[in-house]
mmCIF file of C-alpha atoms and ligand atoms in Angstrom:
data_model
loop_
_atom_site.group_PDB
_atom_site.id
_atom_site.type_symbol
_atom_site.label_atom_id
_atom_site.label_comp_id
_atom_site.label_asym_id
_atom_site.label_seq_id
_atom_site.Cartn_x
_atom_site.Cartn_y
_atom_site.Cartn_z
ATOM 1 C CA MET J 1 203.387 143.406 15.849
ATOM 2 C CA LYS J 2 200.929 140.610 16.629
ATOM 3 C CA ILE J 3 201.320 139.645 20.269
ATOM 4 C CA THR J 4 199.640 137.245 22.646
ATOM 5 C CA VAL J 5 198.844 138.051 26.246
ATOM 6 C CA SER J 6 198.577 134.863 28.330
ATOM 7 C CA VAL J 7 197.552 134.989 31.966
ATOM 8 C CA ILE J 8 197.918 131.640 33.740
ATOM 9 C CA LYS J 9 197.055 131.340 37.428
ATOM 10 C CA ALA J 10 196.987 128.798 40.214
ATOM 11 C CA ASP J 11 196.673 128.380 43.946
ATOM 12 C CA ILE J 12 199.764 126.396 44.936
ATOM 13 C CA GLY J 13 199.655 126.951 48.673
ATOM 14 C CA GLY J 14 198.242 129.451 51.148
ATOM 15 C CA PHE J 15 199.885 131.585 53.845
ATOM 16 C CA VAL J 16 198.099 131.431 56.319
ATOM 17 C CA GLY J 17 195.308 128.940 55.504
ATOM 18 C CA HIS J 18 193.697 130.127 52.260
ATOM 19 C CA SER J 19 194.235 133.852 52.891
ATOM 20 C CA SER J 20 197.397 134.850 51.058
ATOM 21 C CA THR J 21 200.610 133.745 49.324
ATOM 22 C CA HIS J 22 204.127 133.423 50.780
ATOM 23 C CA PRO J 23 206.876 135.701 49.408
ATOM 24 C CA GLU J 24 209.291 132.777 48.877
ATOM 25 C CA VAL J 25 206.747 130.950 46.716
ATOM 26 C CA VAL J 26 206.053 134.091 44.666
ATOM 27 C CA ALA J 27 209.805 134.667 44.273
ATOM 28 C CA LYS J 28 210.251 131.140 42.890
ATOM 29 C CA VAL J 29 207.452 131.621 40.344
ATOM 30 C CA LYS J 30 209.031 134.961 39.325
ATOM 31 C CA GLU J 31 212.396 133.242 38.833
ATOM 32 C CA TYR J 32 210.835 130.902 36.251
ATOM 33 C CA ALA J 33 208.947 133.730 34.534
ATOM 34 C CA GLU J 34 212.157 135.754 34.255
ATOM 35 C CA ALA J 35 214.041 132.735 32.898
ATOM 36 C CA GLY J 36 211.331 132.466 30.220
ATOM 37 C CA CYS J 37 212.104 136.044 29.194
ATOM 38 C CA GLU J 38 215.870 135.495 29.246
ATOM 39 C CA LYS J 39 215.707 132.478 26.942
ATOM 40 C CA GLY J 40 213.542 134.463 24.503
ATOM 41 C CA LEU J 41 210.333 132.453 24.859
ATOM 42 C CA LEU J 42 208.526 135.434 26.383
ATOM 43 C CA LEU J 43 208.704 139.094 25.465
ATOM 44 C CA ASP J 44 207.906 139.965 29.056
ATOM 45 C CA ALA J 45 206.294 138.614 32.237
ATOM 46 C CA SER J 46 204.790 140.026 35.404
ATOM 47 C CA VAL J 47 203.740 138.043 38.477
ATOM 48 C CA ILE J 48 200.764 139.262 40.512
ATOM 49 C CA THR J 49 198.845 137.795 43.448
ATOM 50 C CA CYS J 50 195.325 137.947 44.838
ATOM 51 C CA GLY J 51 194.543 136.097 48.082
ATOM 52 C CA ASP J 52 196.059 132.618 47.887
ATOM 53 C CA ASP J 53 196.395 132.712 44.071
ATOM 54 C CA ILE J 54 199.371 133.600 41.858
ATOM 55 C CA ALA J 55 199.042 134.733 38.221
ATOM 56 C CA ILE J 56 201.787 134.974 35.613
ATOM 57 C CA VAL J 57 200.982 137.661 33.042
ATOM 58 C CA MET J 58 203.021 136.863 29.916
ATOM 59 C CA THR J 59 203.492 138.467 26.497
ATOM 60 C CA HIS J 60 204.883 136.553 23.521
ATOM 61 C CA THR J 61 204.412 135.955 19.799
ATOM 62 C CA LYS J 62 203.495 132.257 19.904
ATOM 63 C CA GLY J 63 199.688 132.537 19.839
ATOM 64 C CA LYS J 64 197.095 131.089 22.199
ATOM 65 C CA ASP J 65 197.403 127.572 23.650
ATOM 66 C CA ASN J 66 201.124 127.455 23.002
ATOM 67 C CA GLU J 67 202.695 124.372 24.533
ATOM 68 C CA GLU J 68 206.024 125.996 25.487
ATOM 69 C CA VAL J 69 204.319 128.970 27.170
ATOM 70 C CA HIS J 70 201.885 126.762 29.064
ATOM 71 C CA LYS J 71 204.714 124.462 30.123
ATOM 72 C CA LEU J 72 206.729 127.380 31.435
ATOM 73 C CA ALA J 73 203.783 128.376 33.690
ATOM 74 C CA TRP J 74 203.269 124.754 34.762
ATOM 75 C CA ASP J 75 206.967 124.353 35.634
ATOM 76 C CA ALA J 76 206.893 127.630 37.578
ATOM 77 C CA PHE J 77 203.917 126.408 39.606
ATOM 78 C CA VAL J 78 205.536 122.994 40.194
ATOM 79 C CA ALA J 79 208.701 124.701 41.464
ATOM 80 C CA GLY J 80 206.611 127.078 43.620
ATOM 81 C CA THR J 81 204.795 124.059 45.029
ATOM 82 C CA GLU J 82 208.128 122.569 46.146
ATOM 83 C CA VAL J 83 208.812 125.729 48.159
ATOM 84 C CA ALA J 84 205.249 125.675 49.540
ATOM 85 C CA LYS J 85 205.707 122.049 50.592
ATOM 86 C CA LYS J 86 209.032 122.817 52.244
ATOM 87 C CA LEU J 87 207.315 125.516 54.347
ATOM 88 C CA LYS J 88 204.291 123.235 54.893
ATOM 89 C CA LEU J 89 202.060 125.996 53.527
ATOM 90 C CA TYR J 90 198.383 125.227 53.432
ATOM 91 C CA GLY J 91 197.100 123.227 50.451
ATOM 92 C CA ALA J 92 200.553 123.164 48.789
ATOM 93 C CA GLY J 93 200.073 122.364 45.084
ATOM 94 C CA GLN J 94 196.278 122.286 45.436
ATOM 95 C CA ASP J 95 195.541 123.456 41.866
ATOM 96 C CA LEU J 96 198.038 121.162 40.125
ATOM 97 C CA LEU J 97 195.582 118.375 39.481
ATOM 98 C CA ALA J 98 197.634 116.413 36.963
ATOM 99 C CA ASP J 99 200.794 114.454 37.765
ATOM 100 C CA ALA J 100 202.698 115.683 34.730
ATOM 101 C CA PHE J 101 202.344 118.336 32.024
ATOM 102 C CA SER J 102 200.743 117.207 28.785
ATOM 103 C CA GLY J 103 200.629 119.858 26.083
ATOM 104 C CA ASN J 104 198.384 122.515 27.635
ATOM 105 C CA VAL J 105 197.526 123.551 31.202
ATOM 106 C CA LYS J 106 193.802 123.604 30.437
ATOM 107 C CA GLY J 107 192.021 120.927 32.399
ATOM 108 C CA MET J 108 195.113 120.386 34.550
ATOM 109 C CA GLY J 109 194.068 122.799 37.295
ATOM 110 C CA PRO J 110 195.461 126.272 36.551
ATOM 111 C CA GLY J 111 193.123 128.930 35.076
ATOM 112 C CA VAL J 112 193.977 130.543 31.718
ATOM 113 C CA ALA J 113 192.896 133.748 29.967
ATOM 114 C CA GLU J 114 194.562 134.517 26.627
ATOM 115 C CA MET J 115 194.126 136.887 23.712
ATOM 116 C CA GLU J 116 196.061 137.658 20.536
ATOM 117 C CA PHE J 117 196.032 141.049 18.806
ATOM 118 C CA GLU J 118 198.018 143.507 16.721
ATOM 119 C CA GLU J 119 199.583 145.918 19.224
ATOM 120 C CA ARG J 120 198.044 149.356 18.734
ATOM 121 C CA LYS J 121 199.887 152.700 18.709
ATOM 122 C CA SER J 122 199.268 152.609 22.456
ATOM 123 C CA GLU J 123 197.877 149.460 24.073
ATOM 124 C CA PRO J 124 196.392 149.823 27.586
ATOM 125 C CA ILE J 125 195.122 146.572 29.133
ATOM 126 C CA ILE J 126 193.740 145.697 32.549
ATOM 127 C CA VAL J 127 194.146 142.288 34.164
ATOM 128 C CA PHE J 128 191.470 141.664 36.790
ATOM 129 C CA PHE J 129 192.239 138.933 39.284
ATOM 130 C CA ALA J 130 189.756 137.703 41.923
ATOM 131 C CA ASP J 131 189.943 135.338 44.880
ATOM 132 C CA LYS J 132 187.151 133.383 46.629
ATOM 133 C CA THR J 133 184.747 133.542 43.696
ATOM 134 C CA SER J 134 184.043 132.016 40.265
ATOM 135 C CA PRO J 135 184.388 133.161 36.606
ATOM 136 C CA SER J 136 180.689 134.078 36.536
ATOM 137 C CA ALA J 137 181.663 137.005 38.800
ATOM 138 C CA TRP J 138 182.723 138.741 35.545
ATOM 139 C CA ASN J 139 179.268 138.429 33.925
ATOM 140 C CA LEU J 140 177.796 141.593 35.410
ATOM 141 C CA PRO J 141 180.835 143.884 35.022
ATOM 142 C CA LEU J 142 181.445 142.683 31.422
ATOM 143 C CA TYR J 143 177.828 143.430 30.565
ATOM 144 C CA GLU J 144 178.173 146.909 32.066
ATOM 145 C CA MET J 145 181.538 147.633 30.418
ATOM 146 C CA PHE J 146 180.565 146.509 26.935
ATOM 147 C CA ALA J 147 176.765 146.721 26.659
ATOM 148 C CA ASP J 148 175.353 149.148 29.229
ATOM 149 C CA PRO J 149 175.293 152.773 28.063
ATOM 150 C CA MET J 150 174.513 153.890 31.618
ATOM 151 C CA ASN J 151 178.003 152.616 32.553
ATOM 152 C CA THR J 152 179.935 153.156 29.341
ATOM 153 C CA ALA J 153 179.190 156.542 27.806
ATOM 154 C CA GLY J 154 181.385 155.649 24.823
ATOM 155 C CA LEU J 155 178.760 153.190 23.552
ATOM 156 C CA VAL J 156 176.558 156.219 22.894
ATOM 157 C CA ILE J 157 178.916 159.104 22.162
ATOM 158 C CA ASP J 158 182.076 157.531 20.662
ATOM 159 C CA PRO J 159 181.608 156.655 16.957
ATOM 160 C CA SER J 160 184.336 153.974 17.225
ATOM 161 C CA MET J 161 182.271 152.030 19.810
ATOM 162 C CA HIS J 162 178.780 152.805 18.617
ATOM 163 C CA ASP J 163 178.355 149.453 16.789
ATOM 164 C CA GLY J 164 178.606 147.622 20.105
ATOM 165 C CA PHE J 165 180.202 144.339 21.132
ATOM 166 C CA SER J 166 179.497 140.592 20.926
ATOM 167 C CA PHE J 167 179.684 138.221 23.876
ATOM 168 C CA GLU J 168 180.812 134.610 23.773
ATOM 169 C CA VAL J 169 178.904 132.772 26.505
ATOM 170 C CA MET J 170 179.594 129.268 27.790
ATOM 171 C CA ASP J 171 177.142 126.848 29.363
ATOM 172 C CA VAL J 172 179.386 125.340 32.034
ATOM 173 C CA TYR J 173 177.321 122.165 32.218
ATOM 174 C CA SER J 174 177.479 121.247 28.507
ATOM 175 C CA GLY J 175 180.715 123.088 27.657
ATOM 176 C CA LYS J 176 178.921 124.599 24.603
ATOM 177 C CA VAL J 177 179.449 128.214 23.591
ATOM 178 C CA VAL J 178 177.101 130.749 21.941
ATOM 179 C CA LYS J 179 178.004 134.172 20.513
ATOM 180 C CA LEU J 180 175.465 136.974 20.971
ATOM 181 C CA GLU J 181 175.632 140.450 19.468
ATOM 182 C CA THR J 182 174.673 143.567 21.423
ATOM 183 C CA PRO J 183 172.727 145.808 21.368
ATOM 184 C CA ARG J 184 170.601 143.706 18.934
ATOM 185 C CA GLU J 185 170.488 140.555 21.080
ATOM 186 C CA LEU J 186 170.972 142.203 24.470
ATOM 187 C CA TYR J 187 167.878 140.739 26.085
ATOM 188 C CA ASP J 188 168.773 137.221 24.886
ATOM 189 C CA LEU J 189 172.279 137.697 26.311
ATOM 190 C CA LEU J 190 170.898 138.747 29.685
ATOM 191 C CA VAL J 191 168.605 135.706 29.853
ATOM 192 C CA PHE J 192 171.783 133.638 29.964
ATOM 193 C CA ILE J 193 174.404 135.647 31.811
ATOM 194 C CA GLY J 194 172.002 136.638 34.585
ATOM 195 C CA ALA J 195 171.960 132.908 35.422
ATOM 196 C CA THR J 196 175.462 133.031 36.891
ATOM 197 C CA SER J 197 175.565 129.484 38.194
ATOM 198 C CA ARG J 198 175.236 128.067 34.680
ATOM 199 C CA TYR J 199 176.423 130.615 32.072
ATOM 200 C CA VAL J 200 179.721 132.489 31.985
ATOM 201 C CA VAL J 201 181.112 135.070 29.568
ATOM 202 C CA ARG J 202 184.381 133.813 28.154
ATOM 203 C CA ALA J 203 185.219 136.504 25.580
ATOM 204 C CA VAL J 204 183.999 139.813 24.140
ATOM 205 C CA TYR J 205 184.607 141.055 20.567
ATOM 206 C CA ARG J 206 184.078 144.446 18.894
ATOM 207 C CA ASN J 207 181.326 144.205 16.279
ATOM 208 C CA ARG J 208 182.900 146.746 13.893
ATOM 209 C CA ASP J 209 185.922 144.577 13.069
ATOM 210 C CA GLY J 210 185.772 141.451 15.254
ATOM 211 C CA GLU J 211 188.715 142.651 17.392
ATOM 212 C CA ILE J 212 189.114 140.850 20.707
ATOM 213 C CA ALA J 213 188.150 143.124 23.610
ATOM 214 C CA ALA J 214 188.123 140.832 26.658
ATOM 215 C CA ALA J 215 188.994 137.239 27.602
ATOM 216 C CA ALA J 216 188.247 135.393 30.849
ATOM 217 C CA SER J 217 189.520 132.191 32.429
ATOM 218 C CA THR J 218 186.689 129.708 31.947
ATOM 219 C CA GLN J 219 188.343 127.005 29.867
ATOM 220 C CA LYS J 220 188.959 124.748 32.834
ATOM 221 C CA LEU J 221 185.228 124.696 33.490
ATOM 222 C CA SER J 222 184.400 123.654 29.925
ATOM 223 C CA LEU J 223 186.880 120.809 29.977
ATOM 224 C CA MET J 224 185.614 119.620 33.297
ATOM 225 C CA ALA J 225 181.942 120.128 32.475
ATOM 226 C CA GLY J 226 179.907 117.168 33.584
ATOM 227 C CA ARG J 227 182.347 116.369 36.370
ATOM 228 C CA TYR J 228 183.239 119.573 38.145
ATOM 229 C CA VAL J 229 181.967 123.088 37.599
ATOM 230 C CA GLY J 230 183.153 124.649 40.845
ATOM 231 C CA LYS J 231 184.678 127.967 41.870
ATOM 232 C CA ASP J 232 187.829 128.925 40.112
ATOM 233 C CA ASP J 233 189.247 132.251 41.432
ATOM 234 C CA PRO J 234 189.207 133.786 37.937
ATOM 235 C CA VAL J 235 191.274 136.191 35.827
ATOM 236 C CA LEU J 236 190.061 138.545 33.099
ATOM 237 C CA ILE J 237 191.975 140.553 30.483
ATOM 238 C CA VAL J 238 190.314 143.708 29.113
ATOM 239 C CA ARG J 239 191.671 146.059 26.407
ATOM 240 C CA ALA J 240 190.925 149.737 26.982
ATOM 241 C CA GLN J 241 190.696 153.102 25.158
ATOM 242 C CA SER J 242 190.520 154.125 21.461
ATOM 243 C CA GLY J 243 187.544 152.038 20.334
ATOM 244 C CA PHE J 244 187.297 150.040 23.569
ATOM 245 C CA PRO J 245 185.825 151.322 26.851
ATOM 246 C CA ALA J 246 188.078 153.893 28.585
ATOM 247 C CA VAL J 247 190.031 152.696 31.625
ATOM 248 C CA GLY J 248 187.509 154.521 33.825
ATOM 249 C CA GLU J 249 184.589 152.850 32.035
ATOM 250 C CA VAL J 250 186.221 149.446 32.505
ATOM 251 C CA LEU J 251 186.681 150.081 36.235
ATOM 252 C CA GLU J 252 183.309 151.754 36.852
ATOM 253 C CA PRO J 253 181.195 148.583 37.447
ATOM 254 C CA PHE J 254 183.389 147.800 40.476
ATOM 255 C CA ALA J 255 182.500 151.122 42.125
ATOM 256 C CA ARG J 256 179.009 149.735 42.773
ATOM 257 C CA PRO J 257 179.347 146.414 44.594
ATOM 258 C CA TRP J 258 177.249 143.377 43.755
ATOM 259 C CA LEU J 259 177.041 139.844 45.124
ATOM 260 C CA VAL J 260 178.936 136.827 43.808
ATOM 261 C CA GLU J 261 179.259 133.128 44.609
ATOM 262 C CA GLY J 262 182.225 131.887 46.640
ATOM 263 C CA TRP J 263 183.547 133.189 49.961
ATOM 264 C CA MET J 264 183.847 130.651 52.798
ATOM 265 C CA ARG J 265 184.195 127.080 51.487
ATOM 266 C CA GLY J 266 183.035 128.249 48.040
ATOM 267 C CA SER J 267 179.531 127.877 49.405
ATOM 268 C CA HIS J 268 178.336 131.399 50.161
ATOM 269 C CA THR J 269 177.118 134.587 48.556
ATOM 270 C CA GLY J 270 179.225 137.665 49.264
ATOM 271 C CA PRO J 271 180.091 141.120 47.903
ATOM 272 C CA LEU J 272 183.066 141.366 45.511
ATOM 273 C CA MET J 273 185.365 143.945 47.130
ATOM 274 C CA PRO J 274 187.644 145.952 44.773
ATOM 275 C CA VAL J 275 190.985 146.353 46.575
ATOM 276 C CA SER J 276 194.562 147.528 46.150
ATOM 277 C CA PHE J 277 197.256 144.874 45.783
ATOM 278 C CA LYS J 278 198.170 145.079 49.460
ATOM 279 C CA GLU J 279 194.564 144.634 50.582
ATOM 280 C CA ALA J 280 194.031 141.487 48.498
ATOM 281 C CA LYS J 281 194.049 139.284 51.584
ATOM 282 C CA PRO J 282 190.614 137.794 52.314
ATOM 283 C CA THR J 283 190.671 137.017 56.028
ATOM 284 C CA ARG J 284 187.149 137.709 57.327
ATOM 285 C CA PHE J 285 185.218 134.424 57.075
ATOM 286 C CA ASP J 286 187.802 133.663 54.343
ATOM 287 C CA GLY J 287 186.632 136.736 52.463
ATOM 288 C CA PRO J 288 184.746 138.677 51.469
ATOM 289 C CA PRO J 289 185.752 137.883 47.849
ATOM 290 C CA ARG J 290 188.402 140.296 46.512
ATOM 291 C CA VAL J 291 189.311 141.664 43.109
ATOM 292 C CA ILE J 292 192.414 143.580 42.036
ATOM 293 C CA ALA J 293 192.952 145.502 38.793
ATOM 294 C CA ALA J 294 196.485 145.426 37.365
ATOM 295 C CA GLY J 295 196.883 147.989 34.573
ATOM 296 C CA TYR J 296 199.618 147.710 31.938
ATOM 297 C CA GLN J 297 200.678 149.674 28.885
ATOM 298 C CA ILE J 298 202.082 147.237 26.355
ATOM 299 C CA CYS J 299 205.102 148.615 24.501
ATOM 300 C CA GLU J 300 206.614 146.408 21.772
ATOM 301 C CA GLY J 301 205.378 143.447 23.805
ATOM 302 C CA LYS J 302 206.863 144.735 27.077
ATOM 303 C CA LEU J 303 204.519 145.031 30.039
ATOM 304 C CA ILE J 304 204.856 148.549 31.400
ATOM 305 C CA GLY J 305 203.331 148.137 34.848
ATOM 306 C CA PRO J 306 201.485 146.892 36.767
ATOM 307 C CA ASN J 307 199.678 149.984 37.942
ATOM 308 C CA ASP J 308 197.490 149.185 40.977
ATOM 309 C CA LEU J 309 194.237 150.688 39.662
ATOM 310 C CA PHE J 310 191.938 150.091 42.655
ATOM 311 C CA ASP J 311 194.457 151.899 44.868
ATOM 312 C CA ASP J 312 192.223 154.965 44.629
ATOM 313 C CA PRO J 313 190.118 156.570 47.394
ATOM 314 C CA ALA J 314 187.295 156.812 44.843
ATOM 315 C CA PHE J 315 186.767 153.076 45.536
ATOM 316 C CA ASP J 316 186.667 153.539 49.349
ATOM 317 C CA ASP J 317 182.896 153.881 49.264
ATOM 318 C CA ALA J 318 182.586 150.564 47.373
ATOM 319 C CA ARG J 319 184.846 148.895 49.934
ATOM 320 C CA ASN J 320 182.806 150.284 52.832
ATOM 321 C CA ARG J 321 179.594 149.168 51.230
ATOM 322 C CA CYS J 322 181.052 145.690 50.782
ATOM 323 C CA ALA J 323 181.859 145.606 54.509
ATOM 324 C CA ILE J 324 178.257 146.611 55.322
ATOM 325 C CA LEU J 325 176.872 143.979 52.918
ATOM 326 C CA ALA J 326 179.218 141.413 54.485
ATOM 327 C CA ASN J 327 177.833 142.205 57.949
ATOM 328 C CA GLN J 328 174.273 141.909 56.724
ATOM 329 C CA LEU J 329 174.898 138.569 55.004
ATOM 330 C CA ARG J 330 176.889 137.109 57.896
ATOM 331 C CA ARG J 331 173.848 137.762 60.088
ATOM 332 C CA GLN J 332 172.193 134.844 58.237
ATOM 333 C CA GLY J 333 174.911 132.378 59.141
ATOM 334 C CA ILE J 334 174.266 128.990 57.583
ATOM 335 C CA PHE J 335 170.865 130.035 56.177
ATOM 336 C CA GLU J 336 170.215 130.758 52.481
ATOM 337 C CA PRO J 337 170.580 133.080 50.645
ATOM 338 C CA HIS J 338 173.912 133.802 52.409
ATOM 339 C CA ARG J 339 174.724 130.100 52.159
ATOM 340 C CA LEU J 340 174.303 128.962 48.546
ATOM 341 C CA PRO J 341 171.552 126.523 47.519
ATOM 342 C CA PRO J 342 172.621 122.848 47.823
ATOM 343 C CA GLU J 343 173.498 122.352 44.124
ATOM 344 C CA GLU J 344 175.947 125.303 44.206
ATOM 345 C CA MET J 345 177.845 124.408 47.354
ATOM 346 C CA GLU J 346 181.412 123.161 47.175
ATOM 347 C CA TYR J 347 181.144 121.452 50.537
ATOM 348 C CA THR J 348 178.059 119.565 51.614
ATOM 349 C CA THR J 349 177.079 116.926 54.103
ATOM 350 C CA LEU J 350 173.522 116.752 52.723
ATOM 351 C CA PRO J 351 173.745 113.343 50.961
ATOM 352 C CA LYS J 352 175.283 111.733 54.069
ATOM 353 C CA VAL J 353 172.696 113.218 56.440
ATOM 354 C CA LEU J 354 169.872 112.291 54.031
ATOM 355 C CA GLU J 355 171.192 108.746 53.827
ATOM 356 C CA LYS J 356 171.473 108.506 57.607
ATOM 357 C CA LEU J 357 167.901 109.726 58.111
ATOM 358 C CA LYS J 358 166.247 108.174 55.041
ATOM 359 C CA ASP J 359 164.150 105.734 57.038
ATOM 360 C CA ARG J 360 162.812 108.513 59.262
ATOM 361 C CA PHE J 361 161.206 110.462 56.372
ATOM 362 C CA VAL J 362 157.524 109.488 56.370
ATOM 363 C CA ASP J 363 154.895 110.036 53.686
ATOM 364 C CA VAL J 364 152.119 112.336 54.960
ATOM 365 C CA GLY J 365 150.032 112.161 51.766
ATOM 366 C CA GLU J 366 151.162 115.457 50.150
ATOM 367 C CA PRO J 367 151.638 115.299 46.330
ATOM 368 C CA GLU J 368 155.275 115.393 45.167
ATOM 369 C CA ALA J 369 156.287 118.739 43.629
ATOM 370 C CA LYS J 370 158.488 119.144 40.531
ATOM 371 C CA ALA J 371 162.005 120.410 41.249
ATOM 372 C CA PRO J 372 162.167 124.206 40.840
ATOM 373 C CA GLY J 373 163.793 125.418 37.612
ATOM 374 C CA SER J 374 162.762 122.354 35.583
ATOM 375 C CA GLY J 375 160.956 124.812 33.268
ATOM 376 C CA GLU J 376 157.902 122.554 32.899
ATOM 377 C CA GLY J 377 154.513 124.167 33.304
ATOM 378 C CA GLU J 378 155.870 127.033 35.372
ATOM 379 C CA ILE J 379 154.312 130.035 33.632
ATOM 380 C CA ALA J 380 151.126 131.010 35.431
ATOM 381 C CA GLU J 381 148.279 132.127 33.133
HETATM 382 C C1 F6R C 1 187.223 128.988 49.573
HETATM 383 C C2 F6R C 1 188.391 128.557 50.321
HETATM 384 C C3 F6R C 1 188.310 128.461 51.806
HETATM 385 C C4 F6R C 1 188.280 126.993 52.275
HETATM 386 C C5 F6R C 1 188.117 126.885 53.811
HETATM 387 C C6 F6R C 1 188.165 125.451 54.297
HETATM 388 O O1 F6R C 1 187.480 128.999 48.206
HETATM 389 O O2 F6R C 1 189.418 128.239 49.789
HETATM 390 O O3 F6R C 1 187.218 129.181 52.319
HETATM 391 O O4 F6R C 1 187.249 126.309 51.633
HETATM 392 O O5 F6R C 1 189.158 127.584 54.451
HETATM 393 O O6 F6R C 1 189.336 124.880 53.837
HETATM 394 P P1 F6R C 1 189.784 123.368 54.144
HETATM 395 O O7 F6R C 1 188.649 122.466 53.730
HETATM 396 O O8 F6R C 1 191.014 123.221 53.324
HETATM 397 O O9 F6R C 1 190.026 123.310 55.627
HETATM 398 MG MG1 MG C 2 193.494 127.870 48.548
HETATM 399 MG MG1 MG C 3 192.048 131.189 45.932
#
């Protein structure tokens, strides 16, 4: 059976501040998801949360970008927003940018990750869900899962994976997408996806047969490119086992923490902490950024799960190291590189302060330098 997995997420109100969700809001969203199953639109649905965000994981047979499925998620978030408003939760309805639904939630605020495939004899998938960071947080782990043999042994020793995977990469400023095949074009791929403020991986395909392997929520960024390319507390769907990385290979990148953009006011660098569902509550300096891993076995379209995959003491060391990294970074307060460079910050007073002080900047006869990163004449002989 060909099924579609659609994960649609939004922040519709925080409890308390931006740290978590309220049970009554989550219950309302669940009510709508269940109604979607009862009326036969969905095969199944599961509602998960991370920090102040709620995701509806849905299975159905209607394909990607289906209007009815997207509308169901939109209506669920609108109804949840009503509850959030009633409780005066913080930022109630903050991600519902449009006044009314029009065909597809993309560009309307919520984040979307979707994939369609023929359900295998056994179909394990993992839905990653992060708070206080951006979709580019998936660049490094996706590279390790699907292109780094030091992470994924199967790339070397499993004949069904040995042909490698291709990455679809989006330039968030132009909205354009390029597909690159690994291992052949690995170094070209890394030129782009190492530049996390500009390039994000949006999908991964298996070279052998073009099967979809992973899909991330970046569409909102492409539609808003040119206007807004900010943080977007992302989701990611990854298929595992039998020709895809094993569950343990998919999870392995998260055992070694790295730094991502986001955290307080979307304007800081911080470690991405892999946590169990109950620990997905970023409180320290509104962080550090969190990620959960919800595992499902799909059975005739039904979502068997979720299984809380980071609820494992084997990830305690990663969590501790994130806490140590957080301490180290916090030591730098408002100074870069803990605070992001001006063009990456979600909040800034720089233009106002510059404007206020513009007449006090005096020319002392130094030549003007080109802006860094312009690419002109930068390679030293
Ligand atoms: C980051 C985030 C929070 C808020 C911060 C200030 O993604 O959501 O860190 O930016 O709590 O929030 P406001 O401006 O709503 O007071
Ligand atoms: Mg929020
Ligand atoms: Mg959030």
